[in-house]
Short mmCIF file of C-alpha atoms in Angstrom, two decimals:
data_model
loop_
_atom_site.label_atom_id
_atom_site.label_comp_id
_atom_site.label_asym_id
_atom_site.label_seq_id
_atom_site.Cartn_x
_atom_site.Cartn_y
_atom_site.Cartn_z
CA MET A 306 427.20 208.18 167.31
CA VAL A 307 427.09 211.71 165.94
CA THR A 308 424.35 212.46 163.44
CA ARG A 309 423.96 215.38 161.08
CA SER A 310 420.35 215.89 162.00
CA SER A 311 418.28 215.34 165.12
CA LYS A 312 415.00 215.84 163.31
CA LYS A 313 412.48 213.20 164.37
CA VAL A 314 411.26 210.91 161.62
CA ASP A 315 407.50 210.36 161.38
CA SER A 316 407.94 206.77 160.21
CA SER A 317 404.26 205.88 160.27
CA LYS A 318 403.46 208.67 157.81
CA LEU A 319 406.41 207.99 155.54
CA SER A 320 406.00 204.22 155.37
CA ALA A 321 402.39 204.59 154.38
CA GLU A 322 403.50 206.49 151.28
CA ALA A 323 406.42 204.18 150.42
CA ASP A 324 406.61 201.10 148.27
CA CYS A 325 407.58 197.81 149.85
CA LEU A 326 409.73 194.79 149.12
CA PRO A 327 407.95 191.42 148.83
CA ASN A 328 408.51 190.75 152.53
CA GLY A 329 406.73 193.99 153.44
CA THR A 330 409.73 196.09 154.40
CA ALA A 331 409.48 199.68 153.19
CA ILE A 332 411.84 201.06 150.57
CA ALA A 333 413.03 204.57 149.89
CA ARG A 334 410.67 206.88 148.03
CA ARG A 335 413.46 208.25 145.84
CA ASP A 336 417.01 207.49 144.80
CA MET A 337 419.94 209.05 146.61
CA THR A 338 421.66 211.96 144.94
CA LYS A 339 425.33 211.65 143.98
CA PRO A 340 426.51 213.65 147.03
CA GLU A 341 424.32 211.48 149.28
CA ILE A 342 425.78 208.32 147.75
CA ARG A 343 429.34 209.48 148.35
CA ARG A 344 428.64 210.42 151.97
CA PHE A 345 426.73 207.20 152.56
CA LEU A 346 429.56 205.06 151.18
CA ALA A 347 432.18 207.07 153.07
CA ASP A 348 430.36 206.30 156.31
CA LEU A 349 430.19 202.59 155.42
CA ALA A 350 433.90 202.60 154.60
CA LYS A 351 434.63 203.90 158.10
CA THR A 352 432.39 201.23 159.59
CA TRP A 353 434.00 198.37 157.64
CA PRO A 354 437.59 199.53 156.95
CA ASP A 355 438.94 196.01 156.43
CA ALA A 356 435.89 194.56 154.70
CA GLU A 357 436.39 191.40 152.67
CA THR A 358 434.56 188.17 151.99
CA GLU A 359 434.02 185.96 155.03
CA LEU A 360 434.51 182.82 152.96
CA VAL A 361 437.84 181.07 153.56
CA PHE A 362 439.81 180.18 150.43
CA SER A 363 443.33 180.10 149.00
CA THR A 364 442.80 180.17 145.23
CA PRO A 365 440.21 181.44 142.74
CA TYR A 366 439.05 177.84 142.31
CA GLN A 367 438.45 177.39 146.02
CA LEU A 368 436.57 180.69 146.13
CA LEU A 369 434.43 179.47 143.23
CA VAL A 370 433.57 176.25 145.08
CA ALA A 371 432.92 178.04 148.37
CA THR A 372 430.69 180.65 146.72
CA ALA A 373 428.70 177.95 144.94
CA LEU A 374 428.24 176.15 148.26
CA ALA A 375 427.12 179.39 149.95
CA ALA A 376 423.98 179.67 147.80
CA GLN A 377 421.05 179.44 150.23
CA ALA A 378 423.54 178.76 153.03
CA THR A 379 425.60 180.87 155.41
CA ASP A 380 429.28 181.63 154.94
CA SER A 381 430.00 180.17 158.38
CA SER A 382 428.35 176.86 157.47
CA VAL A 383 430.48 176.71 154.30
CA ASN A 384 433.65 177.52 156.22
CA ARG A 385 433.00 174.56 158.50
CA VAL A 386 433.14 172.05 155.65
CA THR A 387 435.59 173.44 153.10
CA PRO A 388 438.87 172.97 155.04
CA ALA A 389 438.52 169.19 155.00
CA LEU A 390 437.21 169.21 151.42
CA PHE A 391 440.04 171.41 150.13
CA ALA A 392 442.64 169.35 152.00
CA LEU A 393 441.64 166.38 149.84
CA ALA A 394 440.79 168.33 146.68
CA PRO A 395 442.59 171.70 146.50
CA GLY A 396 442.06 171.98 142.75
CA PRO A 397 439.61 170.91 140.05
CA ALA A 398 441.50 167.78 138.96
CA GLU A 399 441.56 166.48 142.53
CA MET A 400 437.86 167.31 142.93
CA VAL A 401 436.98 165.29 139.84
CA ALA A 402 439.06 162.38 141.16
CA LEU A 403 437.33 162.65 144.54
CA GLY A 404 433.96 162.16 142.87
CA GLU A 405 430.42 163.25 143.50
CA GLU A 406 429.67 160.78 146.30
CA ALA A 407 432.73 161.68 148.36
CA VAL A 408 432.19 165.41 147.82
CA GLY A 409 428.63 164.96 149.01
CA GLU A 410 429.82 163.30 152.21
CA HIS A 411 431.92 166.36 153.03
CA ILE A 412 429.13 168.89 152.46
CA ARG A 413 426.10 167.04 153.87
CA THR A 414 425.48 169.75 156.46
CA ILE A 415 424.90 172.36 153.71
CA GLY A 416 421.50 172.91 152.13
CA LEU A 417 420.94 171.33 148.72
CA TRP A 418 424.16 169.36 149.18
CA ARG A 419 423.35 166.60 146.68
CA ASN A 420 422.83 169.00 143.80
CA LYS A 421 425.80 171.10 144.87
CA ALA A 422 428.07 168.04 144.96
CA LYS A 423 426.96 167.15 141.45
CA ASN A 424 427.57 170.67 140.16
CA ILE A 425 430.96 171.02 141.85
CA VAL A 426 432.30 167.87 140.22
CA ALA A 427 430.80 168.78 136.83
CA MET A 428 432.14 172.32 137.12
CA SER A 429 435.59 171.01 138.04
CA ARG A 430 435.60 168.63 135.09
CA GLN A 431 434.70 171.48 132.73
CA LEU A 432 437.50 173.63 134.14
CA VAL A 433 440.00 170.84 133.54
CA GLU A 434 438.78 170.04 130.03
CA GLN A 435 438.20 173.57 128.73
CA TYR A 436 440.43 175.87 130.76
CA GLY A 437 443.40 173.75 131.82
CA GLY A 438 442.20 173.82 135.42
CA GLU A 439 442.13 177.61 135.61
CA VAL A 440 439.08 179.69 136.55
CA PRO A 441 438.04 181.95 133.64
CA THR A 442 438.07 185.70 134.03
CA THR A 443 434.89 186.70 132.20
CA ARG A 444 431.31 186.63 133.43
CA GLU A 445 430.12 184.88 130.28
CA ALA A 446 432.58 182.00 130.65
CA LEU A 447 431.92 181.67 134.37
CA GLU A 448 428.16 181.48 133.87
CA GLU A 449 428.62 178.57 131.47
CA LEU A 450 429.97 176.45 134.35
CA PRO A 451 427.50 174.09 136.07
CA GLY A 452 425.96 175.65 139.16
CA VAL A 453 427.42 179.11 138.52
CA GLY A 454 424.97 181.99 138.20
CA ARG A 455 425.47 185.69 137.72
CA LYS A 456 426.00 186.46 141.41
CA THR A 457 428.64 183.75 141.84
CA ALA A 458 430.38 184.91 138.65
CA ASN A 459 430.45 188.49 139.95
CA VAL A 460 431.94 187.33 143.26
CA ILE A 461 434.82 185.67 141.40
CA LEU A 462 435.41 188.74 139.24
CA ASN A 463 435.30 191.07 142.25
CA VAL A 464 437.10 189.07 144.94
CA ALA A 465 439.46 186.80 143.02
CA TYR A 466 440.36 189.08 140.14
CA GLY A 467 439.86 192.56 141.60
CA LEU A 468 437.44 193.73 138.93
CA PRO A 469 434.67 196.32 139.58
CA ALA A 470 431.81 193.81 139.51
CA MET A 471 428.83 194.07 141.86
CA PRO A 472 427.48 190.77 143.19
CA VAL A 473 423.99 191.34 144.60
CA ASP A 474 422.82 188.95 147.29
CA THR A 475 419.76 189.31 149.51
CA HIS A 476 421.60 191.74 151.79
CA CYS A 477 422.68 194.05 148.94
CA TYR A 478 419.23 193.89 147.34
CA ARG A 479 417.45 194.80 150.57
CA LEU A 480 419.85 197.54 151.59
CA ALA A 481 419.97 199.18 148.15
CA ASN A 482 416.18 199.39 148.03
CA ARG A 483 415.71 200.49 151.62
CA THR A 484 418.26 203.26 151.53
CA GLY A 485 417.66 204.60 148.03
CA LEU A 486 421.17 203.69 146.95
CA ALA A 487 419.74 201.83 143.94
CA ARG A 488 416.10 200.83 143.88
CA GLY A 489 414.93 197.99 141.66
CA LYS A 490 412.27 195.31 141.43
CA THR A 491 414.72 192.58 140.48
CA VAL A 492 418.23 191.63 141.54
CA LEU A 493 419.48 192.47 138.05
CA ASP A 494 417.83 195.92 138.22
CA VAL A 495 419.61 196.60 141.51
CA GLU A 496 422.93 195.28 140.21
CA ARG A 497 422.78 197.55 137.18
CA GLY A 498 421.66 200.47 139.32
CA LEU A 499 424.55 200.03 141.73
CA GLU A 500 427.08 199.72 138.89
CA GLU A 501 425.71 202.88 137.31
CA ARG A 502 425.36 205.00 140.45
CA ILE A 503 428.35 204.02 142.59
CA PRO A 504 431.62 205.72 141.55
CA ARG A 505 433.69 203.16 139.65
CA GLU A 506 436.67 203.48 141.97
CA LEU A 507 434.44 202.52 144.92
CA LEU A 508 432.50 199.74 143.24
CA ARG A 509 434.68 196.80 144.25
CA ASP A 510 434.93 197.75 147.93
CA SER A 511 431.27 198.78 148.07
CA HIS A 512 430.24 195.18 147.48
CA HIS A 513 431.81 194.17 150.80
CA TRP A 514 430.53 197.22 152.68
CA LEU A 515 426.96 196.58 151.59
CA ILE A 516 427.00 192.87 152.40
CA LEU A 517 428.42 193.37 155.89
CA GLN A 518 426.12 196.32 156.63
CA GLY A 519 423.11 194.31 155.48
CA ARG A 520 424.16 191.21 157.36
CA TYR A 521 424.96 192.81 160.71
CA VAL A 522 423.17 196.20 160.87
CA CYS A 523 420.48 196.67 158.20
CA LYS A 524 418.95 193.31 159.04
CA ALA A 525 416.00 191.80 157.23
CA ARG A 526 413.55 191.59 160.09
CA ARG A 527 414.49 194.80 161.88
CA PRO A 528 417.24 197.17 160.74
CA GLU A 529 419.23 198.52 163.66
CA CYS A 530 419.21 202.14 162.54
CA TRP A 531 420.22 203.40 165.97
CA ARG A 532 423.72 201.99 165.49
CA CYS A 533 424.12 202.69 161.76
CA ALA A 534 426.94 205.12 160.96
CA ALA A 535 425.34 205.92 157.58
CA VAL A 536 421.88 206.77 158.88
CA GLN A 537 422.18 210.46 157.99
CA ASP A 538 421.88 209.96 154.25
CA CYS A 539 419.83 206.77 154.28
CA LEU A 540 416.32 207.32 152.90
CA TYR A 541 414.67 204.34 154.60
CA PRO A 542 411.27 205.64 155.75
CA ASP A 543 410.87 203.45 158.84
CA LYS A 544 414.03 204.44 160.69
CA GLU A 545 414.20 203.65 164.39
CA LEU A 546 416.81 206.03 165.73
CA VAL A 547 416.45 205.01 169.37
CA ALA A 548 417.50 201.55 170.45
CA PRO A 549 414.64 199.51 171.91
CA LYS A 550 414.72 198.84 175.62
CA ARG A 551 415.81 195.38 176.54
CA ALA A 552 413.08 193.13 177.81
CA LYS A 553 413.21 192.46 181.52
CA ALA A 554 414.47 189.01 182.48
#
């Protein structure tokens, strides 16, 4: 990987002066400038040129169900259960007919499955009764559905409808604070910061770049800075630019 600077980072000195997230990880001491943001995002775009959600779905409704199931669960765990569920209930009317108990049987391997089964059926019933089985296209209407919060609503707007919404999960929140892309004490602060600071034409794709970068490179326990293509403009104070040696077997 080619870097723009070979200057060694004194991480111990910098981290001592930096604020931290609740889990103790250091965050940037300042926000990125506009040129830094554009370079940073350009590097992420090269890293994840075909970035998209890892949830498997065919319709906005199925994405809504899958996203609701993914709360406090992994996308891969959701993808293991939704094919069989969607085969029986591809739409909200079929989900209501399937019923809470049967839905629960299909998603038992997912955390909080009882409450999620209840919400999915209630949400599906509301879609049928109020929206003719269609998924609404506004954040306000989406958030009125059982089990749908702001992040899930933003996922639907971004992924299903192609709107410049910025869903902020734990990966986005951590990466935005660490790098200086958009620092904030709350998820809503970070969401608003990202929407304000990221160029509008890049906002929709940036959501996917940030999630994948946070999931696979800028990891919670130990960010793998030595293989990050955007490390040049990242303001994380505890960068490790040299890969650790593998432990001997």
